[in-house]
Coordinates of C-alpha atoms and ligand atoms in Angstrom, one line a residue:
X1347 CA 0.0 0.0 0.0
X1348 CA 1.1 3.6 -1.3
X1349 CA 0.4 6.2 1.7
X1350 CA 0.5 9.8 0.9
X1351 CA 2.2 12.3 4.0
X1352 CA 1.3 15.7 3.9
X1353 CA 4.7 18.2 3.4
X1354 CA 4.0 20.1 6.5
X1355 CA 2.8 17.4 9.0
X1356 CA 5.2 17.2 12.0
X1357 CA 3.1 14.0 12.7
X1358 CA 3.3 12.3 9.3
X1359 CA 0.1 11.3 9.5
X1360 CA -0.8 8.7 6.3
X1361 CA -3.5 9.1 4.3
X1362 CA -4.8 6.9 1.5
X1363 CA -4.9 7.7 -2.4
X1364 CA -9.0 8.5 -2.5
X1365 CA -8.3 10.9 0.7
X1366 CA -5.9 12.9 -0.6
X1367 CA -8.3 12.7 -4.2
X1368 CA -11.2 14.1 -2.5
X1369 CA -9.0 16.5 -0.1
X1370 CA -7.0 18.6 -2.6
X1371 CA -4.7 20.6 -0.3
X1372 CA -4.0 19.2 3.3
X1373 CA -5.0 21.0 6.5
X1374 CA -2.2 22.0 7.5
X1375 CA -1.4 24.1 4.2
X1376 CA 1.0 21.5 2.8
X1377 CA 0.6 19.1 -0.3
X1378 CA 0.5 15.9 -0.4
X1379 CA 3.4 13.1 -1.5
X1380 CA 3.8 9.1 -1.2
X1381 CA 5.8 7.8 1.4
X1382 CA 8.0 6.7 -0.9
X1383 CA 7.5 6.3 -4.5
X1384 CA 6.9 2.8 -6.0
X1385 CA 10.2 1.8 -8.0
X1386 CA 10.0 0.3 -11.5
X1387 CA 12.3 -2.8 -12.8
X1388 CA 14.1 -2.9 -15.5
X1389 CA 11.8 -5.7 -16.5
X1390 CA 8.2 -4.2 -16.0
X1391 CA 9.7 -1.7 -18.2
X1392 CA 10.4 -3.4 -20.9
X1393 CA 7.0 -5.1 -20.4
X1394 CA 5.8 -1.4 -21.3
X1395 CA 7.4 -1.4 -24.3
X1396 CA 4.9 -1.1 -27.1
X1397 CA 2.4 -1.3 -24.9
X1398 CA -0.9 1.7 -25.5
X1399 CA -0.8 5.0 -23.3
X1400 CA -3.7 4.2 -21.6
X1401 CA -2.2 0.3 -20.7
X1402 CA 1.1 2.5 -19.8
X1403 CA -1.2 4.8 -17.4
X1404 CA -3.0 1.9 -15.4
X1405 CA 0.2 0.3 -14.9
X1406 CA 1.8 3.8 -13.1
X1407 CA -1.3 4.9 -11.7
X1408 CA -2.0 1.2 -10.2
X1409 CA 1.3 1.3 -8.5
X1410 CA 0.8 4.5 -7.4
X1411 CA -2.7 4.0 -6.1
X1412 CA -1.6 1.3 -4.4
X1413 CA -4.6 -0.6 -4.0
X1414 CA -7.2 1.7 -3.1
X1415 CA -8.5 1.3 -5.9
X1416 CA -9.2 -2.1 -7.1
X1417 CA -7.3 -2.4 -10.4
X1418 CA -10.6 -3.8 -12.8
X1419 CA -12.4 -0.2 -12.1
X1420 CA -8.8 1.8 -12.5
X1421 CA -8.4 0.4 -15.7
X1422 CA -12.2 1.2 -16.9
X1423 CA -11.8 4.7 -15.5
X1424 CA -8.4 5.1 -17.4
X1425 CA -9.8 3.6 -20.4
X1426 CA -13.3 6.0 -20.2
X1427 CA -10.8 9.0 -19.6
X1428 CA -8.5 8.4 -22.7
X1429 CA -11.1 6.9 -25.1
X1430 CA -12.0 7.9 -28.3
X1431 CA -13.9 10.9 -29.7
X1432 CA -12.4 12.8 -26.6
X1433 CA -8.7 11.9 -27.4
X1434 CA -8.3 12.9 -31.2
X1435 CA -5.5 10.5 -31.3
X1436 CA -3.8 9.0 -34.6
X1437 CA -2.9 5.4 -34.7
X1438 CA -4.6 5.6 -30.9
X1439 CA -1.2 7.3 -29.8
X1440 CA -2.5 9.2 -26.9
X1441 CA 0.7 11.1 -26.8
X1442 CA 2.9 10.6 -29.9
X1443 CA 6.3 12.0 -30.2
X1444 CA 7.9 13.7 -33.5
X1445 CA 11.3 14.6 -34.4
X1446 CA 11.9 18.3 -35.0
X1447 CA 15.3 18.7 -35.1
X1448 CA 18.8 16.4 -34.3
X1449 CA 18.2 14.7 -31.4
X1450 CA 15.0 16.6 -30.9
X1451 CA 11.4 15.4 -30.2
X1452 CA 7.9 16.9 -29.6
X1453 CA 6.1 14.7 -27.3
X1454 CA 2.2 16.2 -27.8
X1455 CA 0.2 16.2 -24.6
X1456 CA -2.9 17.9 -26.3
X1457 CA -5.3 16.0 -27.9
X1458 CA -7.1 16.0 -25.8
X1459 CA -11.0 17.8 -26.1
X1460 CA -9.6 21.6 -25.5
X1461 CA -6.1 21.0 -27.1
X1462 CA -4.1 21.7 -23.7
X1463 CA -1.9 19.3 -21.9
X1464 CA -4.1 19.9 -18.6
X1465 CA -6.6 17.4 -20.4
X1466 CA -5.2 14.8 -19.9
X1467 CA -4.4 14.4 -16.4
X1468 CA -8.0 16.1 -15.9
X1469 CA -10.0 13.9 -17.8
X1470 CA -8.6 11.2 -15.7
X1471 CA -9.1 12.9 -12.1
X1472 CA -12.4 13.8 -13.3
X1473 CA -13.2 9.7 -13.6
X1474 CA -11.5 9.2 -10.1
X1475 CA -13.4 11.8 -8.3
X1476 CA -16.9 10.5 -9.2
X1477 CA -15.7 7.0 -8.4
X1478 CA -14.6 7.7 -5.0
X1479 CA -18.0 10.2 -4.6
X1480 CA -19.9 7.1 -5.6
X1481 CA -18.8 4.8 -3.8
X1482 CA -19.1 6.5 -0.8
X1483 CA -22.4 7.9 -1.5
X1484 CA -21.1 11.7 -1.7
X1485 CA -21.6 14.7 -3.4
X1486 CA -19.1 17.3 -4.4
X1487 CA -19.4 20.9 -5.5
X1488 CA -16.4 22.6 -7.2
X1489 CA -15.5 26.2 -7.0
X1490 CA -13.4 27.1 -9.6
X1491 CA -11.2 30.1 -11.5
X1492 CA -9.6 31.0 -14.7
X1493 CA -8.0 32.8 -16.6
X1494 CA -8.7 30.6 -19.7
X1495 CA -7.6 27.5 -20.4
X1496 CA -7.9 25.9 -16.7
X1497 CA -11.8 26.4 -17.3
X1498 CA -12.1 24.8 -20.3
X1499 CA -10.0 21.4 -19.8
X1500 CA -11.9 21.4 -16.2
X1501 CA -15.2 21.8 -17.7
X1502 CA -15.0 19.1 -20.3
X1503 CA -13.7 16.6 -18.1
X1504 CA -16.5 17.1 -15.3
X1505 CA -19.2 17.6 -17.6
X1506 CA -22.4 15.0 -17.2
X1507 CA -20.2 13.5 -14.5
X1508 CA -23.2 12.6 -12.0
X1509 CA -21.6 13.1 -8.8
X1510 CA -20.0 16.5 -9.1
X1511 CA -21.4 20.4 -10.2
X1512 CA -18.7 23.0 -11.0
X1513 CA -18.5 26.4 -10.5
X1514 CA -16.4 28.1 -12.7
X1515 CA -15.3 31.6 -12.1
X1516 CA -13.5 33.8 -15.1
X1517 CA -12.4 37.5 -15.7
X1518 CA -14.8 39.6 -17.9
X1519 CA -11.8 40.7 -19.3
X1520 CA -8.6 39.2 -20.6
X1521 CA -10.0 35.9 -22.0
X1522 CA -9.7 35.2 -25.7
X1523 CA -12.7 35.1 -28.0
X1524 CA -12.0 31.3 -28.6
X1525 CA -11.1 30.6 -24.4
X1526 CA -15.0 32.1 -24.1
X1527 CA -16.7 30.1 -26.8
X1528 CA -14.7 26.9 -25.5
X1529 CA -16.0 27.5 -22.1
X1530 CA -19.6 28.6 -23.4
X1531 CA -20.4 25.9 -25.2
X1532 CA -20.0 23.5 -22.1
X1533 CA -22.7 25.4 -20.2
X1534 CA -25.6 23.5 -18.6
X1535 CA -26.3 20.3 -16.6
X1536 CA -23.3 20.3 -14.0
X1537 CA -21.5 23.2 -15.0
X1538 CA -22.1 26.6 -14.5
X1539 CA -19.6 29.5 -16.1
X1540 CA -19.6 32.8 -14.0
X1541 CA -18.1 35.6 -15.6
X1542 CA -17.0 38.4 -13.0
X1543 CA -16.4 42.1 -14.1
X1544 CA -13.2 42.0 -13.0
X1545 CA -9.4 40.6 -13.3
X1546 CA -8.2 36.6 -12.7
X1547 CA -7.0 38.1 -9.5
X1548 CA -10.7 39.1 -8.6
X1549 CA -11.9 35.6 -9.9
X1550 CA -8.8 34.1 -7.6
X1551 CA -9.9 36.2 -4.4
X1552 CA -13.8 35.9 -5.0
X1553 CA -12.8 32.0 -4.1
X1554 CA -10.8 32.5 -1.2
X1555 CA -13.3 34.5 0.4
X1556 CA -16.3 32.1 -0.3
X1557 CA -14.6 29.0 0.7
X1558 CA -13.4 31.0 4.2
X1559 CA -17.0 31.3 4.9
X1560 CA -18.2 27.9 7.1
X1561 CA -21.2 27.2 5.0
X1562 CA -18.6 26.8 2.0
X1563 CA -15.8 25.5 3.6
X1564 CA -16.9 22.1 1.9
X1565 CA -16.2 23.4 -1.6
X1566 CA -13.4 21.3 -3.6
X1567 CA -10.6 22.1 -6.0
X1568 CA -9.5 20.9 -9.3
X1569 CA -6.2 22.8 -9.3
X1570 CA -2.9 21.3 -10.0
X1571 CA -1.9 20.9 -6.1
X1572 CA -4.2 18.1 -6.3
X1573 CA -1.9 14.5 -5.9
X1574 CA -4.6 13.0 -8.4
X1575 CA -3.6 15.2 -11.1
X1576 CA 0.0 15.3 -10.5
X1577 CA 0.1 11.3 -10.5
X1578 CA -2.1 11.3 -13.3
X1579 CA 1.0 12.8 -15.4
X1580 CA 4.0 10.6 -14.3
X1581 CA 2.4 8.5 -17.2
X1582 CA 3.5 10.7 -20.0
X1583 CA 7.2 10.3 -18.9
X1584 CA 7.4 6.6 -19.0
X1585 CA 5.2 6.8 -22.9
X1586 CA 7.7 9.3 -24.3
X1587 CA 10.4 7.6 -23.2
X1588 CA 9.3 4.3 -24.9
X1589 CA 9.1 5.9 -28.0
X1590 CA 12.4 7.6 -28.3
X1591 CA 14.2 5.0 -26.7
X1592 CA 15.2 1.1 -28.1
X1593 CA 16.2 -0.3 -25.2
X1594 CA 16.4 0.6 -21.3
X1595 CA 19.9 1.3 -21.4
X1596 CA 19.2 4.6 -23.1
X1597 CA 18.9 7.7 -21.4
X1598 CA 17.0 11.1 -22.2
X1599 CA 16.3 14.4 -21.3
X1600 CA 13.2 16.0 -20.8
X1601 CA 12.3 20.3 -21.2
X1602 CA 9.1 21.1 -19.7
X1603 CA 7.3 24.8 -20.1
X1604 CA 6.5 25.6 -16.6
X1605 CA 4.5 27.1 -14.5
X1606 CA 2.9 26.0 -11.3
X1607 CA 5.6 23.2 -11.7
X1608 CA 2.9 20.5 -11.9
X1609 CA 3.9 18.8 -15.3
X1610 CA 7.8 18.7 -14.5
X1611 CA 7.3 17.2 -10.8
X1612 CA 5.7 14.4 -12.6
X1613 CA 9.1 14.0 -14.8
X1614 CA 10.8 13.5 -11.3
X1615 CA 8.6 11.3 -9.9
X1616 CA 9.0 9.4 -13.3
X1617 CA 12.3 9.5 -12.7
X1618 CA 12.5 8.9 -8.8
X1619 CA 10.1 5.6 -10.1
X1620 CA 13.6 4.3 -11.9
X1621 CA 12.9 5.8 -16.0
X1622 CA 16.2 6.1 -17.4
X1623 CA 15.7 10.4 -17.2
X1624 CA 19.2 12.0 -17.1
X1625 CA 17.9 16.1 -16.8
X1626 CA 15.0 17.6 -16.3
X1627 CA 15.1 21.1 -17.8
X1628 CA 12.6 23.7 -16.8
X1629 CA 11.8 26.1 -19.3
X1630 CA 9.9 29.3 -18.3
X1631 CA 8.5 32.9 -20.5
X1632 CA 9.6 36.3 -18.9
X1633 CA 8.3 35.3 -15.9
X1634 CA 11.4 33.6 -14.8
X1635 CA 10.9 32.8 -10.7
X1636 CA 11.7 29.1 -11.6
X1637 CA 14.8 30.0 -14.1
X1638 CA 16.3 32.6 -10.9
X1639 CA 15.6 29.9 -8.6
X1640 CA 17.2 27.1 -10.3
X1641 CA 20.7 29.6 -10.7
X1642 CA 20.7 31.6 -7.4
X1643 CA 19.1 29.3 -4.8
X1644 CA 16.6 32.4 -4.3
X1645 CA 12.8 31.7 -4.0
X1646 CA 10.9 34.8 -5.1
X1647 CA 7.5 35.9 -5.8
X1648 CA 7.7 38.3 -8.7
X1649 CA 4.6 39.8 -10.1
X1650 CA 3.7 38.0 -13.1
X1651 CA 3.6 40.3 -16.4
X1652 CA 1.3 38.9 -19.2
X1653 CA 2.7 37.0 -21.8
X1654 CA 2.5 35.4 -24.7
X1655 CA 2.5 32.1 -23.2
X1656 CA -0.1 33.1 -20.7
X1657 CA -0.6 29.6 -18.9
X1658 CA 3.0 29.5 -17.7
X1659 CA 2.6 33.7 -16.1
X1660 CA 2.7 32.5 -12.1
X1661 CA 4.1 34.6 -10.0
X1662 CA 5.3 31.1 -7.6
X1663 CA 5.2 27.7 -8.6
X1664 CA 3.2 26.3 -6.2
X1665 CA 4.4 22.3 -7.0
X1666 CA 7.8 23.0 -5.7
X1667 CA 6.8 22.3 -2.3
X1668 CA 7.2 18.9 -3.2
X1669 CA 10.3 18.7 -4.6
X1670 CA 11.5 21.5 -1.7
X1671 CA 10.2 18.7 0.3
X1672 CA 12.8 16.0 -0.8
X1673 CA 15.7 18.6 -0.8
X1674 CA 15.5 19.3 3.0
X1675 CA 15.7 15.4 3.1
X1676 CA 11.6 15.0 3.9
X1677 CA 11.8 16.9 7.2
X1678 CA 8.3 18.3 7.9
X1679 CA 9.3 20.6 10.3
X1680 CA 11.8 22.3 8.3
X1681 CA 9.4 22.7 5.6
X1682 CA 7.3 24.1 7.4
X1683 CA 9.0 27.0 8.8
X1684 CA 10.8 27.7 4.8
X1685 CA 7.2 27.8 3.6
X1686 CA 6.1 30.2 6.3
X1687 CA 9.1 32.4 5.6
X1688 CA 8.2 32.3 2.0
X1689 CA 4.4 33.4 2.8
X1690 CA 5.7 36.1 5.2
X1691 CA 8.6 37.6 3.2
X1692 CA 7.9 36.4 -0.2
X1693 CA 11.1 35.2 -0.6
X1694 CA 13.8 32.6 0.7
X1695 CA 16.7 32.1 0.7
X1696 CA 17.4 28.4 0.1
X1697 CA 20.9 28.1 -0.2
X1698 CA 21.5 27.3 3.1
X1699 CA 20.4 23.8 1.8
X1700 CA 22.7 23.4 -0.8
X1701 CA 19.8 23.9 -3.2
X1702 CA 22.1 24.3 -6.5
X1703 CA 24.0 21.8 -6.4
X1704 CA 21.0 19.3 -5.2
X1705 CA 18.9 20.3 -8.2
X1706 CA 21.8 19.8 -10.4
X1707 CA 22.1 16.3 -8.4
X1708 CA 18.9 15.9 -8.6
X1709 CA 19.3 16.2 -13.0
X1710 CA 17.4 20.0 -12.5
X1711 CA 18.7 22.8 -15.0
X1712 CA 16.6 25.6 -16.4
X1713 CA 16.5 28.3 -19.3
X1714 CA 14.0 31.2 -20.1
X1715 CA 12.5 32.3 -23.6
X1716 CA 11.3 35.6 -24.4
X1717 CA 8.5 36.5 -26.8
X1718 CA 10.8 37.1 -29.7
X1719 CA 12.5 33.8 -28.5
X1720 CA 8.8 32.0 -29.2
X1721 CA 8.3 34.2 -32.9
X1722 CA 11.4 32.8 -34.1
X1723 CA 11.0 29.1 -32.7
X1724 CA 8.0 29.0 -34.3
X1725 CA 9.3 30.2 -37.3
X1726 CA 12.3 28.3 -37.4
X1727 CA 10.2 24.7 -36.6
X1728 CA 8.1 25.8 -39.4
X1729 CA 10.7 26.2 -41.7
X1730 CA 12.6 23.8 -41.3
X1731 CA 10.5 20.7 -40.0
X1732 CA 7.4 21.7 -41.5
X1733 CA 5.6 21.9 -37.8
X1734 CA 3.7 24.7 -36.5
X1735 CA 3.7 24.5 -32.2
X1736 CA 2.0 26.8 -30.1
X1737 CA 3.9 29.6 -27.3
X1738 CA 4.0 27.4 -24.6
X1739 CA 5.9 24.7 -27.1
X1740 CA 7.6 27.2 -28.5
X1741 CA 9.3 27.9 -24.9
X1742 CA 10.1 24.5 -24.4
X1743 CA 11.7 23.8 -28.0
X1744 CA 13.8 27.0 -27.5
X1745 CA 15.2 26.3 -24.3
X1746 CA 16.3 22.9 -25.9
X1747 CA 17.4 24.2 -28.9
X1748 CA 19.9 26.4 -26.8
X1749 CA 22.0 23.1 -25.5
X1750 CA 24.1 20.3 -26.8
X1751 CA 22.0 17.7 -27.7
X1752 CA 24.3 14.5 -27.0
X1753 CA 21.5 12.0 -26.2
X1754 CA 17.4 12.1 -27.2
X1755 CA 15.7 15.4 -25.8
X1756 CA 12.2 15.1 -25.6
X1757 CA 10.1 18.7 -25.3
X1758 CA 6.5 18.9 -24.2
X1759 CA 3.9 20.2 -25.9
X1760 CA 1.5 21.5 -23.8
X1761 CA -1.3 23.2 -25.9
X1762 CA -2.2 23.0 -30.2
X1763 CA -1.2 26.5 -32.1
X1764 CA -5.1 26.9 -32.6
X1765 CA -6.1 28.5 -29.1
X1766 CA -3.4 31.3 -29.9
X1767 CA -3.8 32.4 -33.7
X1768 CA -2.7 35.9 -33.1
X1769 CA 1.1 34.9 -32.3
X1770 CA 1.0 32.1 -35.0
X1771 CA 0.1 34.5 -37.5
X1772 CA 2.8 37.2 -35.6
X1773 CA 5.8 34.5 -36.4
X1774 CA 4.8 32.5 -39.8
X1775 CA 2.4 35.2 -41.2
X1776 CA -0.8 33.4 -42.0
X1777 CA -3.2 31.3 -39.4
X1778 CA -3.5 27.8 -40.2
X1779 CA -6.4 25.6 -41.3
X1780 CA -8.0 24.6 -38.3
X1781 CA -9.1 20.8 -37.8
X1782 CA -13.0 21.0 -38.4
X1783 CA -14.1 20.7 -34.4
X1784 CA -12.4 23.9 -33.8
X1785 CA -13.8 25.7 -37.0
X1786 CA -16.0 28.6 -36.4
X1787 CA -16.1 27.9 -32.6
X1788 CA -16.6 31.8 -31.4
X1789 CA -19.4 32.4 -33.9
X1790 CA -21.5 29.8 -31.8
X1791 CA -21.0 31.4 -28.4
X1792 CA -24.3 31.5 -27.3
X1793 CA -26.3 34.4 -25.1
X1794 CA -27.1 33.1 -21.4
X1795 CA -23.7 30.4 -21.5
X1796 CA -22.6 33.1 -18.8
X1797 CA -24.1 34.5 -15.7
X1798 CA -22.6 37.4 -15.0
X1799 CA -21.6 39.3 -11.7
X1800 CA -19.9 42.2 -10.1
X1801 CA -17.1 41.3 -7.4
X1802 CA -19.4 40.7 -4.9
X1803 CA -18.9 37.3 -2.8
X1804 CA -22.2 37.7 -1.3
X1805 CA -24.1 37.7 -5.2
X1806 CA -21.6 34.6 -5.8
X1807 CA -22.7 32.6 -2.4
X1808 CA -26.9 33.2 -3.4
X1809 CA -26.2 31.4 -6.8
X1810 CA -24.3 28.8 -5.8
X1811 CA -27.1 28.2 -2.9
X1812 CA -29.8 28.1 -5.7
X1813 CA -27.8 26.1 -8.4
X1814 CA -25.5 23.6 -6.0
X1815 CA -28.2 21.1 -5.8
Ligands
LIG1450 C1 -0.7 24.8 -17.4 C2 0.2 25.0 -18.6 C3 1.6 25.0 -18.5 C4 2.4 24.9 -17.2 O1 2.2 23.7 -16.5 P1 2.6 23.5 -15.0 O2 2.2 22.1 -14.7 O3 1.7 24.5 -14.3 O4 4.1 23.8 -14.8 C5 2.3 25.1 -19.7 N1 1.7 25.2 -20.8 C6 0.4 25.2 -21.0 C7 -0.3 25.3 -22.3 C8 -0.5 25.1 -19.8 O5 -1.8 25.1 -20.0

């Protein structure tokens, strides 16, 4: 059995799998993280080998789980998340790599319904959640914000799902034409969109002060913190891996675009698991916390600036609690107080742990892109490998671009050009075709797929009362 500790609990209390599911963030602030992580033979990998991404996920996820789940409903839920219309796969390749340079691959996470990497590991939590609810004879309501694609990907993996109604919150302003109509067109049933006259900050605090009130207090989360969704993406480590790889004796490196440092944690679990992973190379936009981190020791929130690869703008990476976790050798305590000083100060100094060189030790290096940086990577890939990748890629395929390339590197790509025309057009001059689910999509945003209020918690609280049940 698998138990999950939470990163702040002097006591180390355990917890199991469909706990931590339901739970989201622990009570005492921290996140939570196996025991210790299951370890993979050299064996069961090769048993992987050619194996489909959704056989490659129940294998993981089943070790991870550990049992509390019994393995015949893991593998249906798995199967029901992954299947077919939702994942637009080719050859049933969930997550296919292609080559894009020497030494170079694009591992695509999004094909998913929205195009975006969160998808994936969201269509999956989405199956768990309403499993656990069921089984114990629960209902959950979900309150919710965005500032565009979270909505989406959230929306379409809880939609019609019987046991759970969503609240999502998003800024009036801000949101793309296409982010709207994506989220519009999900409206009704179990999901209600809520569109505030105000900022993603407004949307962000409108949450915090509802789910401080008692009468909320039961409200759950769908945000990356969760243990479900970050487990839920060790997967894609071990199926990229496969395919770049011939035998287990092979190394690669992974580049991640990052933000809340969900995705990449997973690449270290994959890797703490046994995958032959030699780095693991964060790549971030202007908003570089995680590049200053990784070359100073120095945790600090920055304002975030908006971008053009706006689902990696954080101001902290929330996810690196866990890995902070592991660096000050699992000590609750410790974590604790570096956390608190974090929260109080907004920054930390982490040297005092030898940070650098146990991220380096670790396989941890990191690089920044700028816009520019994405026009031109887009361009370039265009060019010359007759692909077209979106911002977020684009960040991702620069950073490894920008190092010696001795063994397989394997980039992420974590959304599909189509939700961000305007800087495809910016780099290669024209908009491509889109695939014909995505065509015309604004033009059918419909009146009433939005209730609309001011910032006013107290409007917020009366519909969720009327609409919860
Ligand atoms: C969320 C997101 C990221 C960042 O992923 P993290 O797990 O938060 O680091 C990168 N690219 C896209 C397109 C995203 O939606």
């Amino acid at each position: 059995m698998v138990n999950l500790i939470s990163t702040r609990d002097v006591n180390g209390k355990q917890l199991k799998y469909t706990d931590a599911l339901l739970e989201g963030l622990a009570q005492d602030g921290g996140l939570y993280i196996p025991c210790e992580y299951p370890q993979i033979s050299n064996e069961e990998l090769n048993k992987l080998r050619g194996k489909t991404y959704p056989q490659v996920s129940f294998y993981l996820k089943d070790k991870l789980i550990g049992g509390d789940i019994p393995s015949g409903i893991l593998k249906h839920l798995i199967d029901t998340a992954y299947s077919q219309p939702k994942f637009n796969s080719e050859n049933s390749n969930t997550t296919p790599i292609r080559k894009v340079a020497d030494n170079l691959y694009v591992q695509n996470l999004s094909l998913g319904p929205t195009a975006a990497f969160k998808d994936m590991a969201l269509q999956q939590l989405g199956q768990e959640m309403n499993y656990v609810l069921d089984r114990d004879n629960k209902n959950l309501v979900i309150l919710g914000a965005t500032s565009g694609d979270t909505g989406s990907s959230a929306e379409a993996a809880l939609k019609g799902l019987k046991k759970i109604v969503l609240f999502m919150l998003s800024p009036k302003v801000g949101m793309s034409d296409f982010q709207k109509a994506q989220m519009g067109q999900l409206t009704g049933g179990n999901i209600f969109n809520i569109s505030v006259d105000g900022r993603f900050d407004d949307c962000q605090d409108l949450v915090k002060l509802v789910k401080g009130n008692p009468e909320f207090a039961h409200l759950g989360a769908v945000n990356s913190i969760n243990w479900g969704r970050i487990s839920s993406q060790v997967p894609y480590y071990f199926a990229g891996y496969l395919q770049a790889t011939n035998s287990n004796s092979e190394m690669v490196d992974f580049v991640v675009p990052s933000g809340n440092f969900g995705n990449i944690l997973a690449g270290y679990i994959a890797k703490r698991m046994g995958l032959p992973i030699r780095n693991l190379i964060i790549a971030t936009n202007e908003n570089n916390v995680l590049d200053k981190l990784v070359k100073t020791g120095i945790y600090e929130v920055t304002p975030s600036q908006i971008t053009s690869s706006p689902s990696m703008d954080i101001s902290k990476a929330s996810n690196f609690e866990r890995l902070l976790f592991d660096i000050v050798d699992r000590n609750p305590a410790v974590l604790k107080s570096v956390m608190e000083e974090f929260a109080k100060n907004g920054k930390v100094d982490l040297n005092k742990f030898g940070i650098r060189e146990k991220l380096k030790k670790l396989g941890f290096s990191s690089g920044k892109s700028t816009h520019q940086d994405r026009l031109n990577v887009i361009k370039k890939l265009y060019d010359e490998a007759q692909t077209i990748i979106d911002p977020h890629t684009a960040d991702g395929v620069k950073v490894a671009l920008d190092k010696t390339r001795d063994i397989p590197v394997i980039s992420m790509e974590t959304a599909l050009p189509v939700k961000f025309e305007d800087t495809i057009k910016e780099a290669i001059g024209f908009v491509p075709t889109r695939e014909e689910r995505f065509v015309g999509l604004e033009n059918n945003l419909k009146g009433g797929a939005f209730h609309s209020i001011p910032i006013d918690a107290e409007m917020l609280k009366d519909y969720i009362r009327k609409n919860q049940n």
